[in-house]
PDB file of C-alpha atoms in Angstrom:
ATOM      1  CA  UNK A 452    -242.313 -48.543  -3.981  1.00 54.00           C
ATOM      2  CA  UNK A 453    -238.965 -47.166  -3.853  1.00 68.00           C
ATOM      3  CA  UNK A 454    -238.479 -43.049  -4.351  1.00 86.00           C
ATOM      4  CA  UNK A 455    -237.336 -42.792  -7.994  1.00 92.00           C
ATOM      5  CA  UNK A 456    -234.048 -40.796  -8.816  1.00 95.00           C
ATOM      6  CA  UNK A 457    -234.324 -37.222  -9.584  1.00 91.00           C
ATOM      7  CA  UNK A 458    -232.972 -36.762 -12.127  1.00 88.00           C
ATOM      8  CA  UNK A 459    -232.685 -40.235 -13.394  1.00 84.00           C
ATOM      9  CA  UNK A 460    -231.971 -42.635 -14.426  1.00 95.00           C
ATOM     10  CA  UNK A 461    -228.555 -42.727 -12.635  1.00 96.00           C
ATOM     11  CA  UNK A 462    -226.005 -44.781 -14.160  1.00 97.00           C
ATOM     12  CA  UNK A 463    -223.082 -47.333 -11.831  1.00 98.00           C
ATOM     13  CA  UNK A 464    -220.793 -49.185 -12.965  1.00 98.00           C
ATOM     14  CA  UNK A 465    -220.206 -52.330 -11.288  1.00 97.00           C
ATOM     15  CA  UNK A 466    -216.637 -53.651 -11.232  1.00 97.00           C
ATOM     16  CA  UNK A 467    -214.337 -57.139  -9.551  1.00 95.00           C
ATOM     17  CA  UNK A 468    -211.271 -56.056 -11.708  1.00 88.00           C
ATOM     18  CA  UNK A 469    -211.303 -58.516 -14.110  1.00 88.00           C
ATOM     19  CA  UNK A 470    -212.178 -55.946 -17.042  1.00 87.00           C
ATOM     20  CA  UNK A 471    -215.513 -57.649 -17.359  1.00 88.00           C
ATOM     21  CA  UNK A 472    -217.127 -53.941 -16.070  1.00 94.00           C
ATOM     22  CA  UNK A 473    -221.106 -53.907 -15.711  1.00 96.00           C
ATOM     23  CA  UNK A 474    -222.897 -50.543 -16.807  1.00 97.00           C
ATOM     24  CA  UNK A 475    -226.443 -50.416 -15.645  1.00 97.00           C
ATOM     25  CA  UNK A 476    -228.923 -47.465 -16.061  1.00 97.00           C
ATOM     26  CA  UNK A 477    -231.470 -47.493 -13.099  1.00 97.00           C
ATOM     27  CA  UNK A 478    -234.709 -45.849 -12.415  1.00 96.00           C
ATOM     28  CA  UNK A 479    -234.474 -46.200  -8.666  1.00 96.00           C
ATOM     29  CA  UNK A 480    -232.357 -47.418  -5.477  1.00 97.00           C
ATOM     30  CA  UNK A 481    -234.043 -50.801  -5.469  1.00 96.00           C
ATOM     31  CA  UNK A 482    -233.473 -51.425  -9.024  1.00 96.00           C
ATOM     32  CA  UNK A 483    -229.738 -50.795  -8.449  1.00 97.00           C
ATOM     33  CA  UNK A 484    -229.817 -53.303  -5.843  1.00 97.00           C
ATOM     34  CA  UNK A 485    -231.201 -56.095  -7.444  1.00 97.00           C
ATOM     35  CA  UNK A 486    -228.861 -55.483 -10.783  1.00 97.00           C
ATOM     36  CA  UNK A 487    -225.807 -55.454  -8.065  1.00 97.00           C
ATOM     37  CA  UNK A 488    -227.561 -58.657  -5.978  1.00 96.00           C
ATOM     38  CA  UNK A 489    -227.133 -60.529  -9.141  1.00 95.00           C
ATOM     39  CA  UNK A 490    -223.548 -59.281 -10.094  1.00 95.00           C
ATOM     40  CA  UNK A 491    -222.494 -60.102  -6.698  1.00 94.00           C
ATOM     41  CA  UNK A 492    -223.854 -63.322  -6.234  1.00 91.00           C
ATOM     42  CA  UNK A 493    -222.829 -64.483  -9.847  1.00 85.00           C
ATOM     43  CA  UNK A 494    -219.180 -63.724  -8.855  1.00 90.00           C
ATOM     44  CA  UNK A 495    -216.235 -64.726  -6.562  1.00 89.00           C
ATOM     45  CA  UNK A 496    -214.065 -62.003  -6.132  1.00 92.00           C
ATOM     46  CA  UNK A 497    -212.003 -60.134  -2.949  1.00 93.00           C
ATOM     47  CA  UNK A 498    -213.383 -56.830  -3.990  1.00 96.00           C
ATOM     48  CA  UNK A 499    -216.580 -55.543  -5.404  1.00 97.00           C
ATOM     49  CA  UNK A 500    -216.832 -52.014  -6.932  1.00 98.00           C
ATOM     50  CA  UNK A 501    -219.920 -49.357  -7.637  1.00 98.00           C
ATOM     51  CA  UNK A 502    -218.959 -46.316  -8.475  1.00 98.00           C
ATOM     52  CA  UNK A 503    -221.094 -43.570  -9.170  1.00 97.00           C
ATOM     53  CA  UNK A 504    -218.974 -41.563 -11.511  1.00 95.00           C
ATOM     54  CA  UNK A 505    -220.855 -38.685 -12.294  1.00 94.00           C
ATOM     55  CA  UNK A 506    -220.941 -38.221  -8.654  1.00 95.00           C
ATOM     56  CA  UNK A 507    -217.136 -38.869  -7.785  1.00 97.00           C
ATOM     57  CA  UNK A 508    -218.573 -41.484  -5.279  1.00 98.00           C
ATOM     58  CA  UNK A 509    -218.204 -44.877  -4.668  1.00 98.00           C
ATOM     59  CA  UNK A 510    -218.656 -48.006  -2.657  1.00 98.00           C
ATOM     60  CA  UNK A 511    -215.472 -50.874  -2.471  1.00 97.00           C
ATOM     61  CA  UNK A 512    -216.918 -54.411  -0.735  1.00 97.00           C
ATOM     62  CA  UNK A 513    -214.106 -56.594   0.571  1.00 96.00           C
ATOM     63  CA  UNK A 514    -215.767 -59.763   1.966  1.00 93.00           C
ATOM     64  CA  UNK A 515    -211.915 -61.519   1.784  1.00 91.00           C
ATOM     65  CA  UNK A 516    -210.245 -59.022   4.228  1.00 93.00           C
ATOM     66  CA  UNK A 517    -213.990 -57.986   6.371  1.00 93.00           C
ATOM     67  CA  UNK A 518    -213.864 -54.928   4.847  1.00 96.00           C
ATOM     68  CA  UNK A 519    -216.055 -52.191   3.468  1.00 97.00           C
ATOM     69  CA  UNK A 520    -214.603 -48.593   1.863  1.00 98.00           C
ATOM     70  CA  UNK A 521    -216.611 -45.202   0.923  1.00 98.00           C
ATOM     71  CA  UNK A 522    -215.090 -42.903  -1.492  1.00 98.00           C
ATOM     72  CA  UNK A 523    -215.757 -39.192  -2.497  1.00 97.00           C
ATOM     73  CA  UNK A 524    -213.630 -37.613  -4.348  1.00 95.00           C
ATOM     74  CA  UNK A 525    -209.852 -38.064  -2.493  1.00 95.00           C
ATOM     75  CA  UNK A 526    -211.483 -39.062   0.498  1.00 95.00           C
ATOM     76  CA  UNK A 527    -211.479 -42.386   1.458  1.00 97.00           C
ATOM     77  CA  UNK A 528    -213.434 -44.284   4.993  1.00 96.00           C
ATOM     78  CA  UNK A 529    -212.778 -47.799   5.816  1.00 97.00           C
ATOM     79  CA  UNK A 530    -215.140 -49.717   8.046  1.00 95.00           C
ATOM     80  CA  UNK A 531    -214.551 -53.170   9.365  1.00 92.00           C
ATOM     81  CA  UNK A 532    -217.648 -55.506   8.562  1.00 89.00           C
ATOM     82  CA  UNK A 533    -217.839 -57.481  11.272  1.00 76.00           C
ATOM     83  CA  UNK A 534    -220.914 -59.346  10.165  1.00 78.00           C
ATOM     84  CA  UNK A 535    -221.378 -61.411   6.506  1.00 78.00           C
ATOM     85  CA  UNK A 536    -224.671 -59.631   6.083  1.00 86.00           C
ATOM     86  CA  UNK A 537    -223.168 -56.420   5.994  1.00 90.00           C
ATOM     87  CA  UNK A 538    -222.245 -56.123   2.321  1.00 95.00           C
ATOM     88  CA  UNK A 539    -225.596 -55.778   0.305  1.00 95.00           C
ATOM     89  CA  UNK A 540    -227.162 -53.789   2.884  1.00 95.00           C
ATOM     90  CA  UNK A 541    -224.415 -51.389   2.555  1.00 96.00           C
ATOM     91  CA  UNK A 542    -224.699 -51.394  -1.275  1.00 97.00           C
ATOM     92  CA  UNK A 543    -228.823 -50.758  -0.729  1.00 96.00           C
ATOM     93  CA  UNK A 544    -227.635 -47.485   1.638  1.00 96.00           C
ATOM     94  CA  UNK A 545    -225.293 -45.996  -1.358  1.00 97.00           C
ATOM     95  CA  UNK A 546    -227.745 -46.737  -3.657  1.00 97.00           C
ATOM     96  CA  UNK A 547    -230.285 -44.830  -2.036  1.00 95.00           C
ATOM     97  CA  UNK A 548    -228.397 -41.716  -0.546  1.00 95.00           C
ATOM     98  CA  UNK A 549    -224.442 -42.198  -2.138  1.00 97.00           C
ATOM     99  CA  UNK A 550    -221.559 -41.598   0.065  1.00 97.00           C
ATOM    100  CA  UNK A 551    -223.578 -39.854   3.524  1.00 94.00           C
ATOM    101  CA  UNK A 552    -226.125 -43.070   2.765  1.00 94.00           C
ATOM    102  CA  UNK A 553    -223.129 -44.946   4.968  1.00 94.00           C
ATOM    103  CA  UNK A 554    -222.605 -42.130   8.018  1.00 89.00           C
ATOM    104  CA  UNK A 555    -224.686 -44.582  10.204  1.00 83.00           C
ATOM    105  CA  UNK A 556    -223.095 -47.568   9.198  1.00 86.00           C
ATOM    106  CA  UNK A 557    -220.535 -47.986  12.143  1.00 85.00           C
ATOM    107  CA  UNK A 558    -217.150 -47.039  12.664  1.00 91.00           C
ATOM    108  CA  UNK A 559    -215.389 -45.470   9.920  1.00 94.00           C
ATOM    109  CA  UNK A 560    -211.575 -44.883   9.776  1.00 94.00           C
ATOM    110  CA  UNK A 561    -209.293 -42.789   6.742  1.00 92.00           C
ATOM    111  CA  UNK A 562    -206.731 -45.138   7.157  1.00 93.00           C
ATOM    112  CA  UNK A 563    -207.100 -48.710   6.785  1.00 94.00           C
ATOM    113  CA  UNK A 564    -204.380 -49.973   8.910  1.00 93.00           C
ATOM    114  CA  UNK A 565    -206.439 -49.126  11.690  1.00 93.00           C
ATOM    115  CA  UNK A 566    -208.998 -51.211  11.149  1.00 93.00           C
ATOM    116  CA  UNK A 567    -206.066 -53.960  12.552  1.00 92.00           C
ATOM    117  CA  UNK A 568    -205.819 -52.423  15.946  1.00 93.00           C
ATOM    118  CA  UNK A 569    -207.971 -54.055  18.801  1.00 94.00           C
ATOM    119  CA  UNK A 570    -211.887 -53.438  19.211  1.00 93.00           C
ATOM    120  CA  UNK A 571    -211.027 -51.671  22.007  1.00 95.00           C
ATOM    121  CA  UNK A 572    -208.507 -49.389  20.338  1.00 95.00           C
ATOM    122  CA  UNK A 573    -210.576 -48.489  17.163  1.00 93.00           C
ATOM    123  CA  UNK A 574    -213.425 -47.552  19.880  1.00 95.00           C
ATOM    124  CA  UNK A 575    -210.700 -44.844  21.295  1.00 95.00           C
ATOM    125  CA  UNK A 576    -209.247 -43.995  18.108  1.00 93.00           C
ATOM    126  CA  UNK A 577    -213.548 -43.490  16.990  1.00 93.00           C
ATOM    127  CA  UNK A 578    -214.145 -41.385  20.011  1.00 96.00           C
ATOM    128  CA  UNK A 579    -210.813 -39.331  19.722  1.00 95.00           C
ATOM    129  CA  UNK A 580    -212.417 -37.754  16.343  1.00 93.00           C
ATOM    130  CA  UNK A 581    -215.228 -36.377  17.814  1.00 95.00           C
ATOM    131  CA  UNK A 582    -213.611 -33.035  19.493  1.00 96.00           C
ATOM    132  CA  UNK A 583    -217.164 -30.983  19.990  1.00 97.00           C
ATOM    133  CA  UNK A 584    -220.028 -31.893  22.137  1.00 97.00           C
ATOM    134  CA  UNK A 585    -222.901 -31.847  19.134  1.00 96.00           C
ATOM    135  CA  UNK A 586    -220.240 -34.059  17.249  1.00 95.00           C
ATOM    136  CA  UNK A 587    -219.865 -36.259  19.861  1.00 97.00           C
ATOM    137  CA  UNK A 588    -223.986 -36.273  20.930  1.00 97.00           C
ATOM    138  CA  UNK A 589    -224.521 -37.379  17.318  1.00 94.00           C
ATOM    139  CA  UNK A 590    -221.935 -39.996  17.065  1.00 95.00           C
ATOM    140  CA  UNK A 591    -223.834 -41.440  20.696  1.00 97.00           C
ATOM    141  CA  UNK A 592    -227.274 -40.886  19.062  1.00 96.00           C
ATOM    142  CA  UNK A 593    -226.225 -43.318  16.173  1.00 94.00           C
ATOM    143  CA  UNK A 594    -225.082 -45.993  18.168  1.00 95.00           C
ATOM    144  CA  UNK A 595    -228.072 -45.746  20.418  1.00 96.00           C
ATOM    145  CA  UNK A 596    -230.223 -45.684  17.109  1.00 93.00           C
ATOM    146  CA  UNK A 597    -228.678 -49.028  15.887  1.00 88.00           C
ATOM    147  CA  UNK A 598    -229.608 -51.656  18.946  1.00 90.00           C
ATOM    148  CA  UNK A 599    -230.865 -48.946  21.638  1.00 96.00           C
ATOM    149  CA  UNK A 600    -233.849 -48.810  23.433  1.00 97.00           C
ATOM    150  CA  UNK A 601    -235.780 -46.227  26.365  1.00 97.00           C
ATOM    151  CA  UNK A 602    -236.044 -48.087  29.412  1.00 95.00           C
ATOM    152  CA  UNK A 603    -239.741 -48.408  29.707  1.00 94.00           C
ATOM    153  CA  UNK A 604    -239.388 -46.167  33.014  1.00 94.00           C
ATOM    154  CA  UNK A 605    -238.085 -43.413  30.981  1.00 94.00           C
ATOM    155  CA  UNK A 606    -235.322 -42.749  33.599  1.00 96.00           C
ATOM    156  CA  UNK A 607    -232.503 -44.706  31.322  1.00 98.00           C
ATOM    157  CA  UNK A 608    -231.004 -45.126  28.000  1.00 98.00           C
ATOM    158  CA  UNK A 609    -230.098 -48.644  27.347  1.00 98.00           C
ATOM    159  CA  UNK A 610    -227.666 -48.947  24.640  1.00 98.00           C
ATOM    160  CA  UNK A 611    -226.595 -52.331  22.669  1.00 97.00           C
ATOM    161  CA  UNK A 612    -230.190 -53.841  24.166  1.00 96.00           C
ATOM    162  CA  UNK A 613    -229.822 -57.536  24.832  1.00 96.00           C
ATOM    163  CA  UNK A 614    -226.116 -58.078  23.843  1.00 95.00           C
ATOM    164  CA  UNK A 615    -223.605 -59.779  25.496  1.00 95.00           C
ATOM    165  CA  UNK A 616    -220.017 -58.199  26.030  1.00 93.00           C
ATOM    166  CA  UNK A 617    -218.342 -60.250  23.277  1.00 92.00           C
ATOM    167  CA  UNK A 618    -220.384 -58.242  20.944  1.00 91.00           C
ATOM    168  CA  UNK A 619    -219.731 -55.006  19.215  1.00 91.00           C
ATOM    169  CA  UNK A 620    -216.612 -54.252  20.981  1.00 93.00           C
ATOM    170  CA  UNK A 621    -214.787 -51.883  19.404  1.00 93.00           C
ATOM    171  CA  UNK A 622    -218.749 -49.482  19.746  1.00 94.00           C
ATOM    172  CA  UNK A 623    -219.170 -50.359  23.495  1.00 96.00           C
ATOM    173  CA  UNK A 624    -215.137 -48.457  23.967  1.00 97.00           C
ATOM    174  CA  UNK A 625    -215.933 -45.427  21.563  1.00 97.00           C
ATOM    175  CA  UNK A 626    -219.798 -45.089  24.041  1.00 97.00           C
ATOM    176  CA  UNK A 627    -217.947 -45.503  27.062  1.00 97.00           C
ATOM    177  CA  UNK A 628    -215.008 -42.785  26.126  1.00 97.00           C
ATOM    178  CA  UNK A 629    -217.738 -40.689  24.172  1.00 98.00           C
ATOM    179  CA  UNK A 630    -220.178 -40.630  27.839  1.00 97.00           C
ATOM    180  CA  UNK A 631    -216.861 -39.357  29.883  1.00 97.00           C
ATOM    181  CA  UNK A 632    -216.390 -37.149  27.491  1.00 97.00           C
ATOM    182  CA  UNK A 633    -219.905 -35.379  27.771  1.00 97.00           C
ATOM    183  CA  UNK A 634    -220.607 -36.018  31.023  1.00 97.00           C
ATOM    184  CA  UNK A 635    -223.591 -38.412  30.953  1.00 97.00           C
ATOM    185  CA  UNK A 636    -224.176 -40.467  34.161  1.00 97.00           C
ATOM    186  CA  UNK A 637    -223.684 -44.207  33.331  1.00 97.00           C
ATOM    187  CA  UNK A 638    -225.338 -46.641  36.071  1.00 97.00           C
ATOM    188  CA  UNK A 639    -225.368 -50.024  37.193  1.00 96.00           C
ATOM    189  CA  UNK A 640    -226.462 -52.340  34.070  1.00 95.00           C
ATOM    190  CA  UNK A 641    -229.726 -54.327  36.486  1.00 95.00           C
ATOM    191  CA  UNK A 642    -229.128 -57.842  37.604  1.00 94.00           C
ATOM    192  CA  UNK A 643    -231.442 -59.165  34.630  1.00 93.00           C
ATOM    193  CA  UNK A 644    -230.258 -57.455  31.652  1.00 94.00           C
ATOM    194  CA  UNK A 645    -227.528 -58.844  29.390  1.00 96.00           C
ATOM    195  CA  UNK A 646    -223.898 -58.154  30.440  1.00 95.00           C
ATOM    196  CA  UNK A 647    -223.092 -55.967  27.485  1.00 96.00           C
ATOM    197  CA  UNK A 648    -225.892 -53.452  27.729  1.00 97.00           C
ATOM    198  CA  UNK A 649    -224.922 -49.862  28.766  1.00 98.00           C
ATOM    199  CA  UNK A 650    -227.548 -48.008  30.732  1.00 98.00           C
ATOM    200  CA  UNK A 651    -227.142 -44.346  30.871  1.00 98.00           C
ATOM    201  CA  UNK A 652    -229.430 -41.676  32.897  1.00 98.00           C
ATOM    202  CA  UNK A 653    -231.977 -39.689  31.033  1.00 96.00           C
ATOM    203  CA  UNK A 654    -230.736 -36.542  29.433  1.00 94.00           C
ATOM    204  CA  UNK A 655    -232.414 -33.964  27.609  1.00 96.00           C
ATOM    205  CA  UNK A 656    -229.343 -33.445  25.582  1.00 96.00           C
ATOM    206  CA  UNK A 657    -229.324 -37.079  25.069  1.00 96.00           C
ATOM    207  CA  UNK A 658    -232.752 -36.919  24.329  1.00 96.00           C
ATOM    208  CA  UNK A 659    -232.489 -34.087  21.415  1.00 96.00           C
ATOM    209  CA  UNK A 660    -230.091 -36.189  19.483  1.00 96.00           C
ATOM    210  CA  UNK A 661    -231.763 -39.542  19.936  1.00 96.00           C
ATOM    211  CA  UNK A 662    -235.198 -37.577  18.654  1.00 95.00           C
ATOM    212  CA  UNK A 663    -233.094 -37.375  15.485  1.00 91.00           C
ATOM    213  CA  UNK A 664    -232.114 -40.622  15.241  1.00 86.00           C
ATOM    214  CA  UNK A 665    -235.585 -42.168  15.710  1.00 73.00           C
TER     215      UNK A 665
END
């Protein structure tokens, strides 16, 4: 049963700019999500809105131009949805914990034109934000958290587990700049494991911040 809001209800409004707005008064997270399932799926539209307005939060779904957007207050994050099944998932993760709901989410960016540059360049542009080390352990925490696994000899962090190298480009560049940048020891991915897994030496710093992401 999903955690109810407290206080609640909470109120969204659920907008495609057509001036056909949706109010809805919710109890809980999944209630919000099946209201917004429906509104989504009963409309065709290049950008869905739900904005928490009491809050100064909300959540912009562009499935025309790939794109997802977080918004508190001034501040605005763009992330590039790679993946169709990105978009309700995303609403279910604002719905249950608003704007930071999205920090794991991927890659975000304050300015949208550089969600255009290469995978490879939004990885460097990603890892160029990250200017401490507990930043930077945290950012490589999340990625491990979202297809990582322990080697099963506990010597090795294996990071995008069983993907190949056409996959989640843009994450593999940010890892790769982010290890450098902390000085983890990256090693030989074995002969039998898929040519876009990153295998990294055991690190009790590593460790710590993938205990938090667990």
């Amino acid at each position: 049963m999903a955690r109810a809001y407290e206080p609640g209800p909470k109120h969204f409004v659920f907008a495609v700019g057509d001036g056909n707005d949706e109010k809805v008064s919710v109890g809980d997270p999944q209630e919000a999500y099946v209201a917004f399932s429906a509104f989504f799926k009963d409309r065709k539209s290049g950008t869905y809105t739900i904005s928490d307005e009491p809050a100064g939060q909300s959540l912009m779904l562009m499935p025309d131009r790939g794109v997802i957007a977080r918004v508190k207050g001034t501040e605005t994050e763009y992330l590039r949805a790679d993946r169709p099944n990105r978009y309700l998932p995303a609403a279910m993760l604002f719905f249950e914990n608003g704007y930071n709901g999205l920090n794991h989410y991927g890659q975000w960016f304050s300015a949208l034109a550089d969600l255009d540059a290469t995978p490879e360049t939004r990885g460097a542009l990603r890892a160029a934000t990250f200017t401490t080390e507990a930043a930077a352990f945290e950012e490589v925490a999340r990625i491990w958290a979202d297809s990582g696994i322990v080697d099963p000899s506990d010597q090795y962090y294996v990071f995008f587990d069983s993907h190949k190298t056409d996959e989640a480009r843009a994450e593999r560049a940010e890892l790769l700049t982010l290890i450098a940048f902390l000085g983890l020891e990256r090693v030989d991915t074995p002969a039998d494991a898929a040519d876009g897994e990153v295998w990294v030496r055991a690190d009790a710093r590593l460790a710590d911040a993938c205990a938090r992401w667990s």
